[in-house]
């Protein structure tokens, strides 16, 4: 089955810096890659996703890149703000089978 | 438009008791997923249901755990004879076909 690895487990940056979180997946059939943000005591919130027919997608300060050949995808956050501090999870699925396989999470801390 | 509603938010059960977790999907969503999150870990898929049908229960333990999504009413995740290892956050997500998941805020189960 699918296996998703995520790095780093923790990431500390200064406000205004960029943050990059990387994930690799094992199943070449996976074609949908969402990213979730989870704040303390809350459920995961979808922040951006990408499908395998594109290599990059951007939404304001957030972007995701996908390299299908290498089976890895990355989340890029620019101009980080303290409110970006949270745990971020990547995930992968074969949309035909619906279920998501999650990475182990990255705790991002943005210091003012 | 209320999001995915889960209740209770917190549930304490003694070993051997039963736990019932409820999930009302977003209006119009007919696909429901249950995930379990252990402390400091990612989310693990448990079960995928559509109205009155279990589509994929490959992530759910064979014993003590069951799930349903009746024609009327919320989806229920039921854990019989709970043990300390069942302590976790249980998240429900709903989906309109082809789009990303929306997660609820979760039920935090503590077994004492």
PDB file of C-alpha atoms in Angstrom:
ATOM      1  CA  UNK A   1       0.000   0.000   0.000  1.00  0.00           C
ATOM      2  CA  UNK A   2       0.861   3.678  -0.067  1.00  0.00           C
ATOM      3  CA  UNK A   3       3.446   5.077   2.339  1.00  0.00           C
ATOM      4  CA  UNK A   4       3.994   8.818   2.810  1.00  0.00           C
ATOM      5  CA  UNK A   5       7.086  10.225   4.508  1.00  0.00           C
ATOM      6  CA  UNK A   6       7.285  13.851   5.634  1.00  0.00           C
ATOM      7  CA  UNK A   7      10.242  16.036   6.631  1.00  0.00           C
ATOM      8  CA  UNK A   8      11.170  17.853   8.744  1.00  0.00           C
ATOM      9  CA  UNK A   9       9.213  16.919  11.843  1.00  0.00           C
ATOM     10  CA  UNK A  10       9.755  20.393  13.309  1.00  0.00           C
ATOM     11  CA  UNK A  11      10.600  23.673  11.611  1.00  0.00           C
ATOM     12  CA  UNK A  12      11.324  27.002  13.273  1.00  0.00           C
ATOM     13  CA  UNK A  13      11.525  30.186  11.203  1.00  0.00           C
ATOM     14  CA  UNK A  14      11.514  33.921  11.794  1.00  0.00           C
ATOM     15  CA  UNK A  15       8.501  35.934  10.727  1.00  0.00           C
ATOM     16  CA  UNK A  16       8.875  36.909   7.085  1.00  0.00           C
ATOM     17  CA  UNK A  17      11.070  33.945   6.179  1.00  0.00           C
ATOM     18  CA  UNK A  18       9.986  31.129   3.869  1.00  0.00           C
ATOM     19  CA  UNK A  19       9.178  27.601   5.027  1.00  0.00           C
ATOM     20  CA  UNK A  20       9.412  24.428   2.963  1.00  0.00           C
ATOM     21  CA  UNK A  21       8.008  21.039   3.939  1.00  0.00           C
ATOM     22  CA  UNK A  22       8.735  17.967   1.837  1.00  0.00           C
ATOM     23  CA  UNK A  23       6.911  14.679   1.347  1.00  0.00           C
ATOM     24  CA  UNK A  24       7.645  11.539  -0.597  1.00  0.00           C
ATOM     25  CA  UNK A  25       5.186   8.820  -1.551  1.00  0.00           C
ATOM     26  CA  UNK A  26       5.615   5.240  -2.694  1.00  0.00           C
ATOM     27  CA  UNK A  27       2.592   4.351  -4.843  1.00  0.00           C
ATOM     28  CA  UNK A  28       2.910   5.545  -8.422  1.00  0.00           C
ATOM     29  CA  UNK A  29      -0.880   5.224  -8.770  1.00  0.00           C
ATOM     30  CA  UNK A  30      -1.418   8.115  -6.323  1.00  0.00           C
ATOM     31  CA  UNK A  31      -2.725  11.149  -8.153  1.00  0.00           C
ATOM     32  CA  UNK A  32      -4.121  13.523  -5.535  1.00  0.00           C
ATOM     33  CA  UNK A  33      -1.952  15.340  -2.963  1.00  0.00           C
ATOM     34  CA  UNK A  34      -3.586  17.641  -0.398  1.00  0.00           C
ATOM     35  CA  UNK A  35      -1.987  19.610   2.422  1.00  0.00           C
ATOM     36  CA  UNK A  36      -3.720  20.170   5.737  1.00  0.00           C
ATOM     37  CA  UNK A  37      -3.087  22.615   8.571  1.00  0.00           C
ATOM     38  CA  UNK A  38      -4.034  21.537  12.075  1.00  0.00           C
ATOM     39  CA  UNK A  39      -4.167  23.956  14.970  1.00  0.00           C
ATOM     40  CA  UNK A  40      -4.199  22.800  18.558  1.00  0.00           C
ATOM     41  CA  UNK A  41      -7.464  21.141  19.500  1.00  0.00           C
ATOM     42  CA  UNK A  42      -8.944  21.451  16.023  1.00  0.00           C
ATOM     43  CA  UNK A  43      -9.496  19.266  13.025  1.00  0.00           C
ATOM     44  CA  UNK A  44      -7.259  19.382   9.951  1.00  0.00           C
ATOM     45  CA  UNK A  45      -8.096  22.125   7.500  1.00  0.00           C
ATOM     46  CA  UNK A  46      -7.393  21.778   3.784  1.00  0.00           C
ATOM     47  CA  UNK A  47      -5.107  24.603   2.669  1.00  0.00           C
ATOM     48  CA  UNK A  48      -4.094  23.551  -0.841  1.00  0.00           C
ATOM     49  CA  UNK A  49      -4.110  20.472  -3.029  1.00  0.00           C
ATOM     50  CA  UNK A  50      -2.655  19.366  -6.324  1.00  0.00           C
ATOM     51  CA  UNK A  51      -3.508  16.701  -8.824  1.00  0.00           C
ATOM     52  CA  UNK A  52      -0.982  14.752 -10.829  1.00  0.00           C
ATOM     53  CA  UNK A  53      -1.745  16.489 -14.102  1.00  0.00           C
ATOM     54  CA  UNK A  54      -0.032  19.697 -12.918  1.00  0.00           C
ATOM     55  CA  UNK A  55       3.414  20.371 -11.515  1.00  0.00           C
ATOM     56  CA  UNK A  56       2.734  23.455  -9.418  1.00  0.00           C
ATOM     57  CA  UNK A  57      -0.155  25.320  -7.844  1.00  0.00           C
ATOM     58  CA  UNK A  58      -0.142  28.599  -5.976  1.00  0.00           C
ATOM     59  CA  UNK A  59      -2.612  30.359  -3.696  1.00  0.00           C
ATOM     60  CA  UNK A  60      -1.351  33.684  -2.338  1.00  0.00           C
ATOM     61  CA  UNK A  61       1.519  32.869   0.056  1.00  0.00           C
ATOM     62  CA  UNK A  62       1.160  29.112  -0.306  1.00  0.00           C
ATOM     63  CA  UNK A  63       2.400  26.946  -3.169  1.00  0.00           C
ATOM     64  CA  UNK A  64       2.728  23.239  -3.768  1.00  0.00           C
ATOM     65  CA  UNK A  65       5.055  21.551  -6.254  1.00  0.00           C
ATOM     66  CA  UNK A  66       4.854  17.970  -7.483  1.00  0.00           C
ATOM     67  CA  UNK A  67       7.525  15.815  -9.103  1.00  0.00           C
ATOM     68  CA  UNK A  68       5.820  12.620 -10.236  1.00  0.00           C
ATOM     69  CA  UNK A  69       9.012  11.063 -11.541  1.00  0.00           C
ATOM     70  CA  UNK A  70      10.733  11.390  -8.180  1.00  0.00           C
ATOM     71  CA  UNK A  71       7.476  10.828  -6.258  1.00  0.00           C
ATOM     72  CA  UNK A  72       7.808  13.848  -4.076  1.00  0.00           C
ATOM     73  CA  UNK A  73       5.835  16.997  -3.416  1.00  0.00           C
ATOM     74  CA  UNK A  74       6.511  20.068  -1.336  1.00  0.00           C
ATOM     75  CA  UNK A  75       4.669  22.854   0.444  1.00  0.00           C
ATOM     76  CA  UNK A  76       6.125  26.338   0.247  1.00  0.00           C
ATOM     77  CA  UNK A  77       4.965  29.145   2.530  1.00  0.00           C
ATOM     78  CA  UNK A  78       6.393  32.596   1.839  1.00  0.00           C
ATOM     79  CA  UNK A  79       6.399  35.650   4.103  1.00  0.00           C
ATOM     80  CA  UNK A  80       5.504  33.536   7.110  1.00  0.00           C
ATOM     81  CA  UNK A  81       3.421  35.030   9.908  1.00  0.00           C
ATOM     82  CA  UNK A  82       2.973  33.913  13.533  1.00  0.00           C
ATOM     83  CA  UNK A  83      -0.540  32.702  12.699  1.00  0.00           C
ATOM     84  CA  UNK A  84       1.016  30.185  10.294  1.00  0.00           C
ATOM     85  CA  UNK A  85       2.284  28.311  13.376  1.00  0.00           C
ATOM     86  CA  UNK A  86       0.552  24.908  13.387  1.00  0.00           C
ATOM     87  CA  UNK A  87       1.101  21.285  12.419  1.00  0.00           C
ATOM     88  CA  UNK A  88       1.052  20.647   8.679  1.00  0.00           C
ATOM     89  CA  UNK A  89       0.226  17.284   7.143  1.00  0.00           C
ATOM     90  CA  UNK A  90       0.718  16.102   3.601  1.00  0.00           C
ATOM     91  CA  UNK A  91      -1.355  13.258   2.207  1.00  0.00           C
ATOM     92  CA  UNK A  92      -1.721  11.171  -0.916  1.00  0.00           C
ATOM     93  CA  UNK A  93      -4.464   9.132  -2.492  1.00  0.00           C
ATOM     94  CA  UNK A  94      -5.527   7.344  -5.594  1.00  0.00           C
ATOM     95  CA  UNK A  95      -8.780   9.159  -6.131  1.00  0.00           C
ATOM     96  CA  UNK A  96     -10.402   5.971  -7.345  1.00  0.00           C
ATOM     97  CA  UNK A  97      -9.970   4.559  -3.840  1.00  0.00           C
ATOM     98  CA  UNK A  98     -10.703   7.794  -1.977  1.00  0.00           C
ATOM     99  CA  UNK A  99      -8.871   7.190   1.296  1.00  0.00           C
ATOM    100  CA  UNK A 100      -5.981   9.475   2.184  1.00  0.00           C
ATOM    101  CA  UNK A 101      -2.631   8.299   3.515  1.00  0.00           C
ATOM    102  CA  UNK A 102      -1.108  10.991   5.714  1.00  0.00           C
ATOM    103  CA  UNK A 103       2.447  11.924   6.503  1.00  0.00           C
ATOM    104  CA  UNK A 104       3.519  12.179  10.129  1.00  0.00           C
ATOM    105  CA  UNK A 105       3.263  15.959  10.265  1.00  0.00           C
ATOM    106  CA  UNK A 106       5.541  18.989  10.557  1.00  0.00           C
ATOM    107  CA  UNK A 107       5.264  21.325  13.497  1.00  0.00           C
ATOM    108  CA  UNK A 108       5.929  24.835  12.162  1.00  0.00           C
ATOM    109  CA  UNK A 109       6.790  27.590  14.613  1.00  0.00           C
ATOM    110  CA  UNK A 110       6.989  31.157  13.310  1.00  0.00           C
ATOM    111  CA  UNK A 111       8.648  33.524  15.752  1.00  0.00           C
ATOM    112  CA  UNK A 112       7.849  37.257  15.679  1.00  0.00           C
TER     113      UNK A 112
ATOM    114  CA  UNK B   1     -23.826  26.103   6.052  1.00  0.00           C
ATOM    115  CA  UNK B   2     -22.608  24.213   9.091  1.00  0.00           C
ATOM    116  CA  UNK B   3     -19.428  22.235   8.673  1.00  0.00           C
ATOM    117  CA  UNK B   4     -18.896  18.634   9.693  1.00  0.00           C
ATOM    118  CA  UNK B   5     -20.302  18.250  13.191  1.00  0.00           C
ATOM    119  CA  UNK B   6     -18.865  15.752  15.613  1.00  0.00           C
ATOM    120  CA  UNK B   7     -20.034  15.004  19.118  1.00  0.00           C
ATOM    121  CA  UNK B   8     -19.149  14.714  21.796  1.00  0.00           C
ATOM    122  CA  UNK B   9     -15.946  16.803  21.675  1.00  0.00           C
ATOM    123  CA  UNK B  10     -14.556  14.942  24.666  1.00  0.00           C
ATOM    124  CA  UNK B  11     -15.508  11.491  25.909  1.00  0.00           C
ATOM    125  CA  UNK B  12     -14.180   9.675  28.953  1.00  0.00           C
ATOM    126  CA  UNK B  13     -14.864   5.979  29.307  1.00  0.00           C
ATOM    127  CA  UNK B  14     -13.713   3.355  31.784  1.00  0.00           C
ATOM    128  CA  UNK B  15     -12.056   0.237  30.440  1.00  0.00           C
ATOM    129  CA  UNK B  16     -14.699  -2.214  29.239  1.00  0.00           C
ATOM    130  CA  UNK B  17     -17.353   0.404  28.493  1.00  0.00           C
ATOM    131  CA  UNK B  18     -18.691   1.309  25.072  1.00  0.00           C
ATOM    132  CA  UNK B  19     -17.899   4.516  23.216  1.00  0.00           C
ATOM    133  CA  UNK B  20     -20.213   5.997  20.575  1.00  0.00           C
ATOM    134  CA  UNK B  21     -18.921   8.788  18.398  1.00  0.00           C
ATOM    135  CA  UNK B  22     -21.249  10.728  16.129  1.00  0.00           C
ATOM    136  CA  UNK B  23     -20.619  12.576  12.910  1.00  0.00           C
ATOM    137  CA  UNK B  24     -23.023  14.662  10.862  1.00  0.00           C
ATOM    138  CA  UNK B  25     -21.550  15.411   7.428  1.00  0.00           C
ATOM    139  CA  UNK B  26     -21.886  18.671   5.599  1.00  0.00           C
ATOM    140  CA  UNK B  27     -25.248  19.194   3.986  1.00  0.00           C
ATOM    141  CA  UNK B  28     -25.447  17.299   0.720  1.00  0.00           C
ATOM    142  CA  UNK B  29     -22.330  15.196   1.380  1.00  0.00           C
ATOM    143  CA  UNK B  30     -22.947  11.477   1.140  1.00  0.00           C
ATOM    144  CA  UNK B  31     -19.391  10.226   1.721  1.00  0.00           C
ATOM    145  CA  UNK B  32     -18.041   9.908   5.263  1.00  0.00           C
ATOM    146  CA  UNK B  33     -14.590   8.878   6.447  1.00  0.00           C
ATOM    147  CA  UNK B  34     -13.307   8.149   9.938  1.00  0.00           C
ATOM    148  CA  UNK B  35      -9.677   8.645  10.919  1.00  0.00           C
ATOM    149  CA  UNK B  36      -7.833   8.091  14.178  1.00  0.00           C
ATOM    150  CA  UNK B  37      -5.003  10.282  15.440  1.00  0.00           C
ATOM    151  CA  UNK B  38      -2.732   9.194  18.251  1.00  0.00           C
ATOM    152  CA  UNK B  39      -0.832  11.912  20.157  1.00  0.00           C
ATOM    153  CA  UNK B  40       1.982  13.449  18.104  1.00  0.00           C
ATOM    154  CA  UNK B  41       1.122  11.265  15.107  1.00  0.00           C
ATOM    155  CA  UNK B  42      -0.590  11.618  11.750  1.00  0.00           C
ATOM    156  CA  UNK B  43      -4.098  10.526  10.921  1.00  0.00           C
ATOM    157  CA  UNK B  44      -4.751   6.882  10.144  1.00  0.00           C
ATOM    158  CA  UNK B  45      -7.638   5.848   7.918  1.00  0.00           C
ATOM    159  CA  UNK B  46     -10.235   3.634   9.544  1.00  0.00           C
ATOM    160  CA  UNK B  47     -13.359   3.376   7.422  1.00  0.00           C
ATOM    161  CA  UNK B  48     -15.156   4.926   4.430  1.00  0.00           C
ATOM    162  CA  UNK B  49     -18.937   4.881   4.244  1.00  0.00           C
ATOM    163  CA  UNK B  50     -21.652   6.053   1.953  1.00  0.00           C
ATOM    164  CA  UNK B  51     -25.285   6.118   2.981  1.00  0.00           C
ATOM    165  CA  UNK B  52     -26.194   2.647   4.270  1.00  0.00           C
ATOM    166  CA  UNK B  53     -23.011   1.109   2.856  1.00  0.00           C
ATOM    167  CA  UNK B  54     -19.506   0.431   4.105  1.00  0.00           C
ATOM    168  CA  UNK B  55     -17.203   0.963   1.140  1.00  0.00           C
ATOM    169  CA  UNK B  56     -13.788   0.357   2.714  1.00  0.00           C
ATOM    170  CA  UNK B  57     -13.139  -0.755   6.285  1.00  0.00           C
ATOM    171  CA  UNK B  58      -9.568  -1.888   5.747  1.00  0.00           C
ATOM    172  CA  UNK B  59      -8.207   0.420   8.453  1.00  0.00           C
ATOM    173  CA  UNK B  60     -10.607  -0.576  11.179  1.00  0.00           C
ATOM    174  CA  UNK B  61      -9.727  -3.278  13.727  1.00  0.00           C
ATOM    175  CA  UNK B  62     -11.757  -6.409  13.120  1.00  0.00           C
ATOM    176  CA  UNK B  63     -12.862  -6.708  16.728  1.00  0.00           C
ATOM    177  CA  UNK B  64     -14.695  -4.224  18.950  1.00  0.00           C
ATOM    178  CA  UNK B  65     -14.966  -1.508  16.268  1.00  0.00           C
ATOM    179  CA  UNK B  66     -17.945  -0.926  13.999  1.00  0.00           C
ATOM    180  CA  UNK B  67     -19.275   1.934  11.910  1.00  0.00           C
ATOM    181  CA  UNK B  68     -22.539   2.804  10.256  1.00  0.00           C
ATOM    182  CA  UNK B  69     -24.037   5.609   8.189  1.00  0.00           C
ATOM    183  CA  UNK B  70     -27.799   5.096   8.155  1.00  0.00           C
ATOM    184  CA  UNK B  71     -30.216   6.549   5.648  1.00  0.00           C
ATOM    185  CA  UNK B  72     -31.337   9.049   8.263  1.00  0.00           C
ATOM    186  CA  UNK B  73     -29.161  10.508  10.983  1.00  0.00           C
ATOM    187  CA  UNK B  74     -25.447  10.804  11.673  1.00  0.00           C
ATOM    188  CA  UNK B  75     -22.670   8.343  11.063  1.00  0.00           C
ATOM    189  CA  UNK B  76     -21.732   6.409  14.205  1.00  0.00           C
ATOM    190  CA  UNK B  77     -18.357   4.947  15.127  1.00  0.00           C
ATOM    191  CA  UNK B  78     -18.813   2.431  17.910  1.00  0.00           C
ATOM    192  CA  UNK B  79     -16.056   0.987  20.066  1.00  0.00           C
ATOM    193  CA  UNK B  80     -17.041  -1.829  22.376  1.00  0.00           C
ATOM    194  CA  UNK B  81     -15.144  -2.848  25.515  1.00  0.00           C
ATOM    195  CA  UNK B  82     -12.708   0.039  25.243  1.00  0.00           C
ATOM    196  CA  UNK B  83      -9.069  -0.379  26.294  1.00  0.00           C
ATOM    197  CA  UNK B  84      -6.450   2.249  27.140  1.00  0.00           C
ATOM    198  CA  UNK B  85      -4.942   1.910  23.663  1.00  0.00           C
ATOM    199  CA  UNK B  86      -8.175   3.247  22.165  1.00  0.00           C
ATOM    200  CA  UNK B  87      -7.446   6.669  23.669  1.00  0.00           C
ATOM    201  CA  UNK B  88      -7.013   8.992  20.701  1.00  0.00           C
ATOM    202  CA  UNK B  89      -8.648  11.746  18.704  1.00  0.00           C
ATOM    203  CA  UNK B  90     -11.176  10.440  16.208  1.00  0.00           C
ATOM    204  CA  UNK B  91     -11.892  12.631  13.220  1.00  0.00           C
ATOM    205  CA  UNK B  92     -14.707  12.386  10.758  1.00  0.00           C
ATOM    206  CA  UNK B  93     -14.548  13.918   7.298  1.00  0.00           C
ATOM    207  CA  UNK B  94     -17.163  14.296   4.619  1.00  0.00           C
ATOM    208  CA  UNK B  95     -16.806  14.794   0.910  1.00  0.00           C
ATOM    209  CA  UNK B  96     -18.800  15.799  -2.072  1.00  0.00           C
ATOM    210  CA  UNK B  97     -17.666  13.652  -4.944  1.00  0.00           C
ATOM    211  CA  UNK B  98     -14.459  14.722  -6.610  1.00  0.00           C
ATOM    212  CA  UNK B  99     -13.600  17.441  -4.095  1.00  0.00           C
ATOM    213  CA  UNK B 100     -11.396  17.600  -1.030  1.00  0.00           C
ATOM    214  CA  UNK B 101     -12.387  16.433   2.401  1.00  0.00           C
ATOM    215  CA  UNK B 102     -13.784  18.642   5.125  1.00  0.00           C
ATOM    216  CA  UNK B 103     -12.880  17.458   8.610  1.00  0.00           C
ATOM    217  CA  UNK B 104     -14.824  17.911  11.807  1.00  0.00           C
ATOM    218  CA  UNK B 105     -13.231  19.093  15.041  1.00  0.00           C
ATOM    219  CA  UNK B 106     -12.895  15.559  16.345  1.00  0.00           C
ATOM    220  CA  UNK B 107     -13.828  13.574  19.418  1.00  0.00           C
ATOM    221  CA  UNK B 108     -11.095  13.099  21.976  1.00  0.00           C
ATOM    222  CA  UNK B 109     -11.593   9.749  23.655  1.00  0.00           C
ATOM    223  CA  UNK B 110      -9.871   9.064  26.943  1.00  0.00           C
ATOM    224  CA  UNK B 111     -10.046   5.594  28.440  1.00  0.00           C
ATOM    225  CA  UNK B 112      -9.341   5.462  32.171  1.00  0.00           C
TER     226      UNK B 112
END
